[in-house]
Short mmCIF file of C-alpha atoms and ligand atoms in Angstrom, two decimals:
data_model
loop_
_atom_site.label_atom_id
_atom_site.label_comp_id
_atom_site.label_asym_id
_atom_site.label_seq_id
_atom_site.Cartn_x
_atom_site.Cartn_y
_atom_site.Cartn_z
CA MET F 1 3.18 -1.65 -4.99
CA ASN F 2 3.20 -5.16 -6.41
CA ASN F 3 3.94 -6.25 -9.97
CA LEU F 4 2.67 -3.40 -12.07
CA ASN F 5 2.93 -3.76 -15.79
CA GLU F 6 4.26 -0.87 -17.84
CA TRP F 7 0.77 0.50 -18.59
CA GLN F 8 -0.27 0.47 -14.97
CA GLU F 9 2.90 2.29 -14.01
CA LYS F 10 2.33 4.98 -16.60
CA ASP F 11 -1.33 5.26 -15.66
CA LEU F 12 -0.45 6.01 -12.06
CA LYS F 13 2.23 8.43 -13.15
CA TYR F 14 -0.27 10.62 -15.00
CA ILE F 15 -3.85 9.91 -14.07
CA TRP F 16 -6.05 11.03 -11.20
CA HIS F 17 -8.99 8.63 -11.37
CA PRO F 18 -12.54 9.78 -10.59
CA CYS F 19 -14.29 9.09 -7.33
CA SER F 20 -11.24 7.29 -5.95
CA GLN F 21 -8.86 7.54 -3.03
CA MET F 22 -5.73 7.25 -5.13
CA LYS F 23 -3.87 5.64 -2.21
CA ASP F 24 -6.19 2.62 -2.60
CA TYR F 25 -4.45 2.01 -5.93
CA GLU F 26 -1.36 0.89 -4.00
CA GLU F 27 -3.30 -2.27 -3.22
CA LEU F 28 -5.52 -2.43 -6.25
CA ALA F 29 -3.77 -1.20 -9.38
CA PRO F 30 -5.74 0.33 -12.23
CA ILE F 31 -7.03 -2.25 -14.67
CA VAL F 32 -6.02 -1.19 -18.14
CA ILE F 33 -8.61 -2.32 -20.64
CA GLU F 34 -7.52 -3.27 -24.12
CA LYS F 35 -10.85 -4.11 -25.72
CA GLY F 36 -14.53 -4.68 -25.09
CA GLU F 37 -17.09 -6.99 -26.59
CA GLY F 38 -20.71 -7.39 -25.45
CA ILE F 39 -20.79 -7.49 -21.67
CA TYR F 40 -17.09 -8.41 -21.51
CA LEU F 41 -13.98 -6.30 -21.09
CA TYR F 42 -10.43 -7.60 -21.65
CA ASP F 43 -7.36 -6.11 -20.01
CA THR F 44 -3.86 -5.81 -21.44
CA ASP F 45 -3.07 -9.33 -20.18
CA ASP F 46 -6.20 -10.59 -21.94
CA LYS F 47 -7.98 -11.25 -18.67
CA LYS F 48 -11.75 -11.15 -19.08
CA TYR F 49 -14.15 -9.11 -16.92
CA TYR F 50 -17.97 -9.29 -16.81
CA ASP F 51 -19.16 -5.69 -16.86
CA VAL F 52 -22.36 -6.14 -14.86
CA ILE F 53 -22.55 -2.49 -13.84
CA SER F 54 -22.56 -1.32 -17.46
CA SER F 55 -19.41 0.77 -16.93
CA TRP F 56 -21.17 3.13 -14.48
CA TRP F 57 -24.66 2.40 -15.82
CA CYS F 58 -24.17 3.83 -19.27
CA ASN F 59 -23.34 0.85 -21.46
CA LEU F 60 -26.79 -0.21 -22.61
CA LEU F 61 -26.24 -2.65 -25.47
CA GLY F 62 -22.80 -4.09 -24.90
CA HIS F 63 -19.30 -2.84 -25.65
CA CYS F 64 -18.34 -2.39 -29.30
CA ASN F 65 -21.87 -3.09 -30.46
CA PRO F 66 -21.49 -3.66 -34.22
CA LYS F 67 -24.52 -1.52 -35.17
CA ILE F 68 -23.51 1.44 -33.05
CA ASN F 69 -19.92 1.17 -34.27
CA ALA F 70 -21.11 1.21 -37.87
CA ALA F 71 -23.35 4.23 -37.29
CA ILE F 72 -20.53 6.25 -35.75
CA LYS F 73 -18.07 5.29 -38.49
CA LYS F 74 -20.55 6.39 -41.12
CA GLN F 75 -21.15 9.71 -39.36
CA LEU F 76 -17.42 10.22 -38.90
CA ASP F 77 -16.83 10.32 -42.63
CA THR F 78 -19.62 12.86 -43.13
CA LEU F 79 -19.54 15.33 -40.24
CA GLU F 80 -17.95 15.06 -36.80
CA HIS F 81 -19.24 18.25 -35.16
CA VAL F 82 -20.55 21.69 -35.95
CA ILE F 83 -21.34 24.82 -33.93
CA PHE F 84 -24.89 24.38 -32.67
CA ALA F 85 -26.02 28.02 -32.39
CA ASN F 86 -27.80 28.80 -35.64
CA PHE F 87 -26.38 25.62 -37.21
CA SER F 88 -27.80 22.14 -37.17
CA HIS F 89 -27.43 18.77 -38.89
CA LYS F 90 -29.65 15.95 -40.03
CA THR F 91 -28.58 13.43 -37.41
CA VAL F 92 -29.61 15.58 -34.45
CA ILE F 93 -32.91 16.46 -36.11
CA ASN F 94 -33.64 12.79 -36.72
CA LEU F 95 -32.79 11.98 -33.13
CA CYS F 96 -35.19 14.57 -31.71
CA GLU F 97 -37.97 13.58 -34.07
CA ARG F 98 -37.64 9.94 -33.08
CA LEU F 99 -37.32 10.61 -29.35
CA SER F 100 -40.37 12.85 -29.37
CA LYS F 101 -42.45 9.84 -30.45
CA VAL F 102 -41.50 7.78 -27.39
CA LEU F 103 -41.16 10.45 -24.68
CA PRO F 104 -43.84 11.11 -22.05
CA ALA F 105 -46.57 13.36 -23.46
CA GLY F 106 -45.78 17.04 -23.77
CA LEU F 107 -41.99 16.81 -23.88
CA CYS F 108 -41.04 18.31 -27.22
CA LYS F 109 -38.15 20.81 -26.99
CA PHE F 110 -34.60 19.49 -26.80
CA ASN F 111 -31.66 21.38 -25.33
CA PHE F 112 -28.31 19.58 -25.55
CA ALA F 113 -25.42 19.29 -23.10
CA ASP F 114 -22.42 16.98 -22.97
CA ASN F 115 -22.84 15.25 -19.61
CA GLY F 116 -25.56 14.48 -17.11
CA SER F 117 -24.58 17.08 -14.51
CA SER F 118 -24.69 19.83 -17.13
CA ALA F 119 -28.18 18.79 -18.19
CA ILE F 120 -29.24 19.10 -14.54
CA GLU F 121 -27.73 22.60 -14.35
CA MET F 122 -29.62 23.46 -17.48
CA ALA F 123 -32.91 22.17 -16.05
CA LEU F 124 -32.50 24.19 -12.84
CA LYS F 125 -31.62 27.40 -14.67
CA MET F 126 -34.41 26.89 -17.18
CA SER F 127 -36.99 26.40 -14.43
CA PHE F 128 -35.90 29.47 -12.49
CA GLN F 129 -35.86 31.61 -15.62
CA TYR F 130 -39.30 30.38 -16.69
CA HIS F 131 -40.83 31.53 -13.41
CA TYR F 132 -38.89 34.79 -13.49
CA GLN F 133 -40.24 35.54 -16.93
CA THR F 134 -43.83 34.55 -16.16
CA GLY F 135 -44.33 36.86 -13.20
CA ASN F 136 -43.04 34.71 -10.36
CA PRO F 137 -39.54 36.01 -9.57
CA GLN F 138 -39.99 34.84 -5.95
CA LYS F 139 -39.74 31.24 -7.18
CA LYS F 140 -36.01 30.83 -6.81
CA ARG F 141 -35.59 27.79 -4.60
CA PHE F 142 -35.38 24.10 -5.38
CA MET F 143 -36.65 21.04 -3.62
CA ALA F 144 -35.02 17.63 -3.73
CA LEU F 145 -35.20 14.32 -1.89
CA THR F 146 -32.85 13.10 0.79
CA ASP F 147 -30.34 10.59 -0.63
CA ALA F 148 -30.75 12.07 -4.12
CA TYR F 149 -27.95 12.03 -6.67
CA HIS F 150 -27.94 14.43 -9.59
CA GLY F 151 -24.28 14.86 -10.50
CA GLU F 152 -21.16 16.67 -9.42
CA THR F 153 -21.20 20.27 -10.64
CA ILE F 154 -22.07 22.84 -7.98
CA GLY F 155 -25.79 23.11 -8.80
CA ALA F 156 -26.22 19.39 -9.37
CA LEU F 157 -24.29 18.61 -6.19
CA SER F 158 -26.49 21.06 -4.28
CA VAL F 159 -29.69 19.23 -5.16
CA GLY F 160 -27.98 15.93 -4.43
CA GLY F 161 -28.27 14.57 -0.93
CA VAL F 162 -25.55 11.94 -0.61
CA ASP F 163 -23.10 13.22 1.99
CA LEU F 164 -20.24 11.13 0.66
CA TYR F 165 -20.13 13.42 -2.38
CA SER F 166 -21.40 16.73 -1.05
CA GLU F 167 -20.57 17.05 2.65
CA ILE F 168 -17.26 18.84 2.25
CA TYR F 169 -18.64 21.34 -0.27
CA LYS F 170 -21.66 22.40 1.79
CA PRO F 171 -20.25 25.89 2.45
CA ILE F 172 -20.36 26.63 -1.28
CA LEU F 173 -23.63 24.88 -2.24
CA LEU F 174 -27.15 26.24 -2.83
CA ASP F 175 -29.64 26.12 0.00
CA ILE F 176 -32.12 23.36 -0.91
CA GLU F 177 -35.43 22.34 0.66
CA ARG F 178 -34.96 18.68 1.40
CA ILE F 179 -37.89 16.24 1.43
CA GLU F 180 -37.40 12.97 3.27
CA ALA F 181 -37.41 10.29 0.58
CA PRO F 182 -39.46 7.12 0.87
CA ASP F 183 -37.53 4.26 2.42
CA CYS F 184 -39.28 1.03 1.55
CA TYR F 185 -36.74 -1.21 3.30
CA ARG F 186 -36.75 0.64 6.61
CA CYS F 187 -40.27 2.02 6.25
CA PRO F 188 -41.06 4.20 9.26
CA TYR F 189 -44.76 3.33 8.82
CA GLY F 190 -44.08 -0.41 8.83
CA HIS F 191 -45.38 -1.07 5.31
CA LEU F 192 -43.94 -3.38 2.67
CA HIS F 193 -42.77 -1.99 -0.68
CA GLY F 194 -45.71 -1.25 -2.96
CA GLU F 195 -48.33 -2.35 -0.45
CA CYS F 196 -49.38 1.04 0.86
CA ASP F 197 -50.83 4.33 -0.31
CA CYS F 198 -47.58 6.18 0.39
CA PRO F 199 -48.26 7.92 3.70
CA CYS F 200 -44.68 9.21 3.42
CA ILE F 201 -45.99 11.77 0.91
CA GLU F 202 -47.03 13.72 4.02
CA LYS F 203 -43.44 14.95 4.38
CA ALA F 204 -43.54 16.32 0.85
CA LYS F 205 -46.94 17.94 1.50
CA GLN F 206 -45.55 19.77 4.50
CA THR F 207 -42.58 21.06 2.54
CA PHE F 208 -44.81 22.22 -0.31
CA GLU F 209 -47.17 24.00 2.10
CA LYS F 210 -44.25 25.87 3.60
CA PHE F 211 -42.10 26.56 0.56
CA GLY F 212 -44.23 25.80 -2.54
CA ASN F 213 -44.79 29.47 -3.31
CA GLU F 214 -41.08 30.29 -3.46
CA THR F 215 -40.02 27.09 -5.20
CA ALA F 216 -39.23 26.87 -8.89
CA ALA F 217 -38.82 23.11 -9.21
CA LEU F 218 -38.67 19.79 -7.48
CA ILE F 219 -36.04 17.48 -8.91
CA VAL F 220 -36.24 13.71 -8.48
CA GLU F 221 -34.79 10.48 -9.72
CA PRO F 222 -38.02 8.73 -10.68
CA LEU F 223 -38.53 5.42 -8.83
CA LEU F 224 -34.87 4.58 -8.37
CA GLN F 225 -32.40 6.50 -6.20
CA GLY F 226 -29.32 4.96 -7.77
CA SER F 227 -26.30 6.31 -5.94
CA ALA F 228 -28.14 6.09 -2.62
CA GLY F 229 -27.77 2.30 -2.93
CA MET F 230 -30.41 1.52 -5.57
CA LYS F 231 -33.28 2.55 -3.32
CA ILE F 232 -36.60 1.92 -5.04
CA TYR F 233 -39.92 3.62 -4.31
CA PRO F 234 -43.38 2.99 -5.77
CA PRO F 235 -44.82 4.78 -8.83
CA LEU F 236 -47.70 6.03 -6.69
CA TYR F 237 -45.29 8.26 -4.75
CA LEU F 238 -44.07 9.85 -7.98
CA LYS F 239 -47.68 10.39 -9.08
CA LYS F 240 -48.42 12.17 -5.84
CA LEU F 241 -45.35 14.38 -6.25
CA ARG F 242 -46.66 15.33 -9.70
CA GLU F 243 -49.98 16.35 -8.14
CA LEU F 244 -48.24 18.48 -5.52
CA CYS F 245 -46.14 20.18 -8.20
CA ASP F 246 -49.29 21.00 -10.18
CA LYS F 247 -51.04 22.39 -7.14
CA TYR F 248 -48.18 24.76 -6.27
CA ASN F 249 -47.02 25.72 -9.77
CA VAL F 250 -43.70 23.98 -9.19
CA HIS F 251 -41.88 22.25 -12.05
CA LEU F 252 -41.19 18.56 -11.79
CA ILE F 253 -37.72 17.80 -13.12
CA ALA F 254 -37.28 14.09 -13.77
CA ASP F 255 -33.64 13.05 -13.70
CA GLU F 256 -33.89 9.97 -15.92
CA ILE F 257 -30.14 9.93 -16.54
CA ALA F 258 -29.82 6.53 -14.86
CA THR F 259 -33.40 5.26 -15.18
CA GLY F 260 -34.09 6.05 -18.84
CA TYR F 261 -33.70 3.67 -21.77
CA GLY F 262 -35.35 0.60 -20.31
CA ARG F 263 -33.30 0.31 -17.14
CA THR F 264 -36.48 -0.01 -15.04
CA GLY F 265 -38.25 -2.27 -17.52
CA LYS F 266 -40.10 0.49 -19.35
CA MET F 267 -38.51 3.04 -21.64
CA TRP F 268 -38.75 5.70 -18.90
CA ALA F 269 -39.27 5.27 -15.17
CA CYS F 270 -41.94 8.01 -15.43
CA ASP F 271 -43.96 5.61 -17.59
CA TRP F 272 -44.62 3.38 -14.57
CA ALA F 273 -46.46 6.27 -12.92
CA GLY F 274 -48.06 7.46 -16.15
CA ILE F 275 -46.80 10.99 -15.56
CA SER F 276 -45.01 13.62 -17.61
CA PRO F 277 -42.39 15.83 -16.03
CA ASP F 278 -41.93 19.48 -17.05
CA ILE F 279 -38.27 18.86 -17.75
CA MET F 280 -36.60 15.51 -18.25
CA CYS F 281 -32.83 14.97 -18.23
CA LEU F 282 -31.28 12.15 -20.23
CA SER F 283 -27.71 10.91 -20.60
CA LYS F 284 -25.95 7.57 -19.92
CA GLY F 285 -28.05 5.12 -22.00
CA LEU F 286 -28.76 7.88 -24.52
CA THR F 287 -25.68 7.05 -26.60
CA GLY F 288 -25.49 3.46 -25.45
CA GLY F 289 -22.60 4.50 -23.23
CA TYR F 290 -20.46 5.54 -26.19
CA MET F 291 -20.26 9.30 -26.10
CA PRO F 292 -20.69 12.03 -23.53
CA MET F 293 -24.04 13.60 -24.41
CA ALA F 294 -27.07 14.69 -22.42
CA ILE F 295 -30.37 16.43 -23.12
CA ALA F 296 -32.75 18.52 -21.04
CA ILE F 297 -36.11 18.07 -22.72
CA THR F 298 -39.03 20.33 -21.94
CA THR F 299 -42.53 21.42 -22.85
CA GLN F 300 -43.90 23.96 -25.30
CA GLU F 301 -45.13 25.99 -22.34
CA ILE F 302 -41.66 26.43 -20.85
CA TYR F 303 -40.14 27.05 -24.27
CA ASP F 304 -42.72 29.76 -25.00
CA ALA F 305 -41.75 31.72 -21.89
CA PHE F 306 -38.34 32.33 -23.48
CA TYR F 307 -39.67 33.20 -26.94
CA ALA F 308 -39.68 36.96 -27.46
CA ASP F 309 -38.03 39.79 -29.34
CA TYR F 310 -34.29 39.73 -28.78
CA LEU F 311 -34.23 43.01 -26.86
CA GLU F 312 -36.59 41.66 -24.21
CA GLY F 313 -33.60 39.57 -23.06
CA LYS F 314 -35.58 36.39 -22.50
CA ALA F 315 -33.42 33.92 -24.39
CA PHE F 316 -31.84 30.97 -22.61
CA MET F 317 -28.19 32.03 -22.80
CA HIS F 318 -26.76 28.62 -21.99
CA SER F 319 -24.43 26.69 -24.25
CA HIS F 320 -21.89 23.92 -24.32
CA THR F 321 -19.18 23.70 -26.94
CA TYR F 322 -20.17 20.15 -27.80
CA SER F 323 -23.96 20.67 -27.78
CA GLY F 324 -25.63 18.43 -30.34
CA ASN F 325 -22.41 16.62 -31.24
CA ALA F 326 -22.98 14.71 -34.46
CA LEU F 327 -21.01 11.60 -33.53
CA ALA F 328 -22.91 11.26 -30.26
CA CYS F 329 -26.21 11.78 -32.08
CA SER F 330 -25.34 9.05 -34.57
CA ALA F 331 -24.79 6.65 -31.66
CA ALA F 332 -28.06 7.79 -30.06
CA CYS F 333 -30.00 7.12 -33.27
CA ALA F 334 -28.43 3.66 -33.54
CA VAL F 335 -29.47 2.93 -29.94
CA LEU F 336 -33.11 3.71 -30.80
CA ASP F 337 -32.87 1.49 -33.92
CA ILE F 338 -31.55 -1.43 -31.90
CA LEU F 339 -34.07 -1.07 -29.07
CA GLU F 340 -36.87 -1.15 -31.62
CA GLU F 341 -35.59 -3.72 -34.13
CA GLU F 342 -34.38 -6.22 -31.55
CA LYS F 343 -37.21 -5.64 -29.03
CA ILE F 344 -34.51 -5.20 -26.40
CA ILE F 345 -36.65 -3.81 -23.59
CA GLU F 346 -39.36 -6.47 -23.93
CA LYS F 347 -36.75 -9.23 -23.91
CA ALA F 348 -34.91 -7.64 -21.00
CA GLN F 349 -38.10 -7.71 -18.97
CA GLU F 350 -38.41 -11.47 -19.53
CA LYS F 351 -34.80 -11.99 -18.57
CA ALA F 352 -35.27 -9.75 -15.52
CA ILE F 353 -37.68 -12.27 -13.98
CA TYR F 354 -35.13 -15.05 -14.30
CA PHE F 355 -32.32 -12.84 -13.01
CA HIS F 356 -34.21 -11.72 -9.95
CA ASN F 357 -35.42 -15.21 -9.06
CA ARG F 358 -31.91 -16.60 -9.30
CA ILE F 359 -30.56 -13.80 -7.11
CA LYS F 360 -33.28 -14.36 -4.52
CA GLU F 361 -32.64 -18.12 -4.43
CA LYS F 362 -28.95 -17.62 -4.00
CA PHE F 363 -28.77 -14.73 -1.55
CA ALA F 364 -32.00 -14.47 0.43
CA ASN F 365 -31.11 -16.89 3.21
CA HIS F 366 -27.69 -15.53 3.99
CA LYS F 367 -27.44 -14.13 7.49
CA ASN F 368 -26.22 -10.71 6.33
CA VAL F 369 -28.55 -10.13 3.41
CA GLY F 370 -31.04 -7.59 4.67
CA ASP F 371 -32.87 -6.63 1.52
CA ILE F 372 -32.96 -7.66 -2.13
CA ARG F 373 -34.64 -5.02 -4.27
CA HIS F 374 -35.12 -4.96 -7.99
CA ILE F 375 -36.55 -3.02 -10.90
CA GLY F 376 -35.95 -4.01 -14.50
CA LEU F 377 -32.62 -5.83 -14.66
CA ILE F 378 -31.31 -3.82 -11.73
CA ASN F 379 -30.96 -5.90 -8.56
CA ALA F 380 -29.46 -4.66 -5.31
CA ILE F 381 -28.48 -6.69 -2.28
CA GLU F 382 -28.13 -4.70 0.92
CA LEU F 383 -25.79 -6.28 3.43
CA VAL F 384 -26.46 -5.68 7.10
CA GLU F 385 -24.87 -6.68 10.37
CA ASP F 386 -28.21 -7.55 11.99
CA LYS F 387 -30.98 -8.78 9.75
CA ALA F 388 -33.80 -8.56 12.29
CA GLU F 389 -32.96 -5.01 13.26
CA LYS F 390 -31.88 -4.06 9.72
CA ARG F 391 -28.76 -2.60 11.28
CA ALA F 392 -26.02 -1.61 8.86
CA PHE F 393 -22.40 -2.62 9.23
CA ASP F 394 -19.95 -0.02 10.41
CA SER F 395 -18.88 1.52 7.11
CA LYS F 396 -15.25 1.49 8.29
CA ASN F 397 -15.18 -2.25 7.58
CA ARG F 398 -15.55 -1.49 3.87
CA TYR F 399 -17.11 -4.90 3.26
CA GLY F 400 -18.53 -3.81 -0.08
CA TYR F 401 -15.09 -2.72 -1.21
CA GLN F 402 -13.54 -6.01 -0.09
CA ILE F 403 -16.15 -7.93 -2.06
CA TYR F 404 -15.41 -5.71 -5.05
CA LYS F 405 -11.70 -6.59 -4.90
CA LYS F 406 -12.36 -10.30 -4.60
CA ALA F 407 -14.85 -10.29 -7.46
CA LEU F 408 -12.37 -8.46 -9.70
CA LYS F 409 -9.86 -11.26 -9.16
CA LYS F 410 -12.51 -13.63 -10.48
CA GLY F 411 -13.25 -11.36 -13.41
CA VAL F 412 -16.52 -9.78 -12.32
CA LEU F 413 -16.88 -6.00 -12.17
CA LEU F 414 -19.33 -5.26 -9.33
CA ARG F 415 -18.34 -1.97 -7.68
CA PRO F 416 -20.81 -1.99 -4.75
CA LEU F 417 -22.27 1.22 -3.33
CA GLY F 418 -21.10 1.03 0.27
CA ASP F 419 -22.43 -2.32 1.48
CA VAL F 420 -24.99 -2.61 -1.30
CA ILE F 421 -23.90 -5.09 -3.96
CA TYR F 422 -25.81 -4.47 -7.16
CA PHE F 423 -26.14 -5.62 -10.73
CA ASN F 424 -27.07 -3.16 -13.47
CA PRO F 425 -25.92 -5.06 -16.58
CA PRO F 426 -26.26 -4.15 -20.25
CA LEU F 427 -29.80 -5.08 -21.35
CA ILE F 428 -28.37 -7.72 -23.69
CA ILE F 429 -26.99 -9.95 -20.91
CA GLU F 430 -27.84 -13.65 -21.38
CA LYS F 431 -28.77 -16.29 -18.82
CA PRO F 432 -25.43 -18.20 -18.58
CA ASP F 433 -23.68 -14.91 -17.83
CA MET F 434 -26.30 -14.04 -15.24
CA ASP F 435 -25.70 -17.39 -13.55
CA TYR F 436 -21.96 -16.87 -13.58
CA VAL F 437 -21.95 -13.39 -12.07
CA ILE F 438 -24.47 -14.35 -9.40
CA ASP F 439 -22.31 -17.32 -8.36
CA VAL F 440 -19.14 -15.24 -8.23
CA ALA F 441 -20.79 -12.41 -6.30
CA TYR F 442 -22.19 -14.89 -3.79
CA GLU F 443 -18.85 -16.67 -3.33
CA CYS F 444 -17.04 -13.38 -2.78
CA MET F 445 -19.66 -12.16 -0.34
CA CYS F 446 -19.30 -15.36 1.70
CA GLU F 447 -15.51 -15.19 1.63
CA VAL F 448 -15.65 -11.69 3.12
CA LEU F 449 -18.48 -12.12 5.62
CA ASP F 450 -18.34 -15.73 6.82
C1 PLP I 1 -24.79 9.75 -13.55
C2 PLP I 1 -25.90 10.57 -13.06
C3 PLP I 1 -25.88 11.96 -13.14
C4 PLP I 1 -24.68 12.75 -13.62
O1 PLP I 1 -24.30 12.47 -14.91
P1 PLP I 1 -22.75 12.74 -15.33
O2 PLP I 1 -22.73 12.50 -16.79
O3 PLP I 1 -21.93 11.78 -14.54
O4 PLP I 1 -22.46 14.15 -14.98
C5 PLP I 1 -26.99 12.66 -12.71
N1 PLP I 1 -28.07 12.02 -12.24
C6 PLP I 1 -28.14 10.68 -12.14
C7 PLP I 1 -29.37 10.03 -11.64
C8 PLP I 1 -27.05 9.91 -12.53
O5 PLP I 1 -27.09 8.58 -12.40
#
């Protein structure tokens, strides 16, 4: 282990970092961050990093955003937290009232959790219980797409389809009906993204025909399969899934944990398809990346199926200690203020055009760049060994990881997904910073691959 400072030594003494092979830290020590400002992070040696993955996609409006900081400080001196069964507070009520004005039509009942995976668990349980209590106890299965990611708890991991996270746990996971997801880069029908009428929906149709009657819900990441390598599919496919769900009395659960809050260029990814899910899960951008909070939001119809005299036993007996946390809600309200007052999403959409064009100019002609896909400010560059055949590199090379290490040296936080380099920056990123991170990412890619 080379030249660790005292903080890095103590970190490694105590901490088991998430989603990491800790042995890798022998070569790449933990970076101890002292402070954050806007899209920048500064470590204990005052080295600056461009956080262009929004600290795992949650930081929406920059680190230490003055308005969010002020809102939390104000809340802190009034009320930090209160039991949420039978008790409430003004900040959470305000949040729900404001969200209900911008959510897809019909979503009106808010059930709080403290992380994304828990909101997914809540959605699955809620859907099953709804059907159980409305005369369809046989509806106890779930459908999900291949390559899906919905979190790490047992239920959420079960509906997920990324082997890297779930393979080893398969013996203890739920049995899920898996629908082959659209793949617009390696389209088996030979179409280009968005230039087809989604013949791949046929796979979903077949699964619904077979299992629709015993299925409670289909869960999807609308439009963007993030952890799968930022795979993007057209709104039409989502619309068709909605129609199938309606036909078979299957709930559509939209996991907007990563896609919500303007990440795709509209407030919700569902807005592109003009659809409403039966349950929508939010987290990440919800508090601007400040506090662990999540919500499963549902319809009056689902809510009503739980509404009965106590002794009928129909209540949703699900709780989290930190449900409706007041500090998190104060951050969430500030996020909505800022989005509205500063027209953040509209401006981000303008910047997104510039960002994507610059990335295309820079990367498209490289021999190993197979695909460049984008939605909102999110841009992903898939590296391949053979461009014509779209053949992936052997993952043992860990090219993405090598690029990550090089970029860190130059102060850019990329964290590729396998061999997919991506940018998912805070919506407030400005053009000079875009230029800088594109240049650094390109340089590092060339250093590794050429
Ligand atoms: C991050 C994420 C989750 C899980 O949220 P956690 O807060 O990490 O549990 C679920 N679904 C999607 C799409 C995500 O991006």
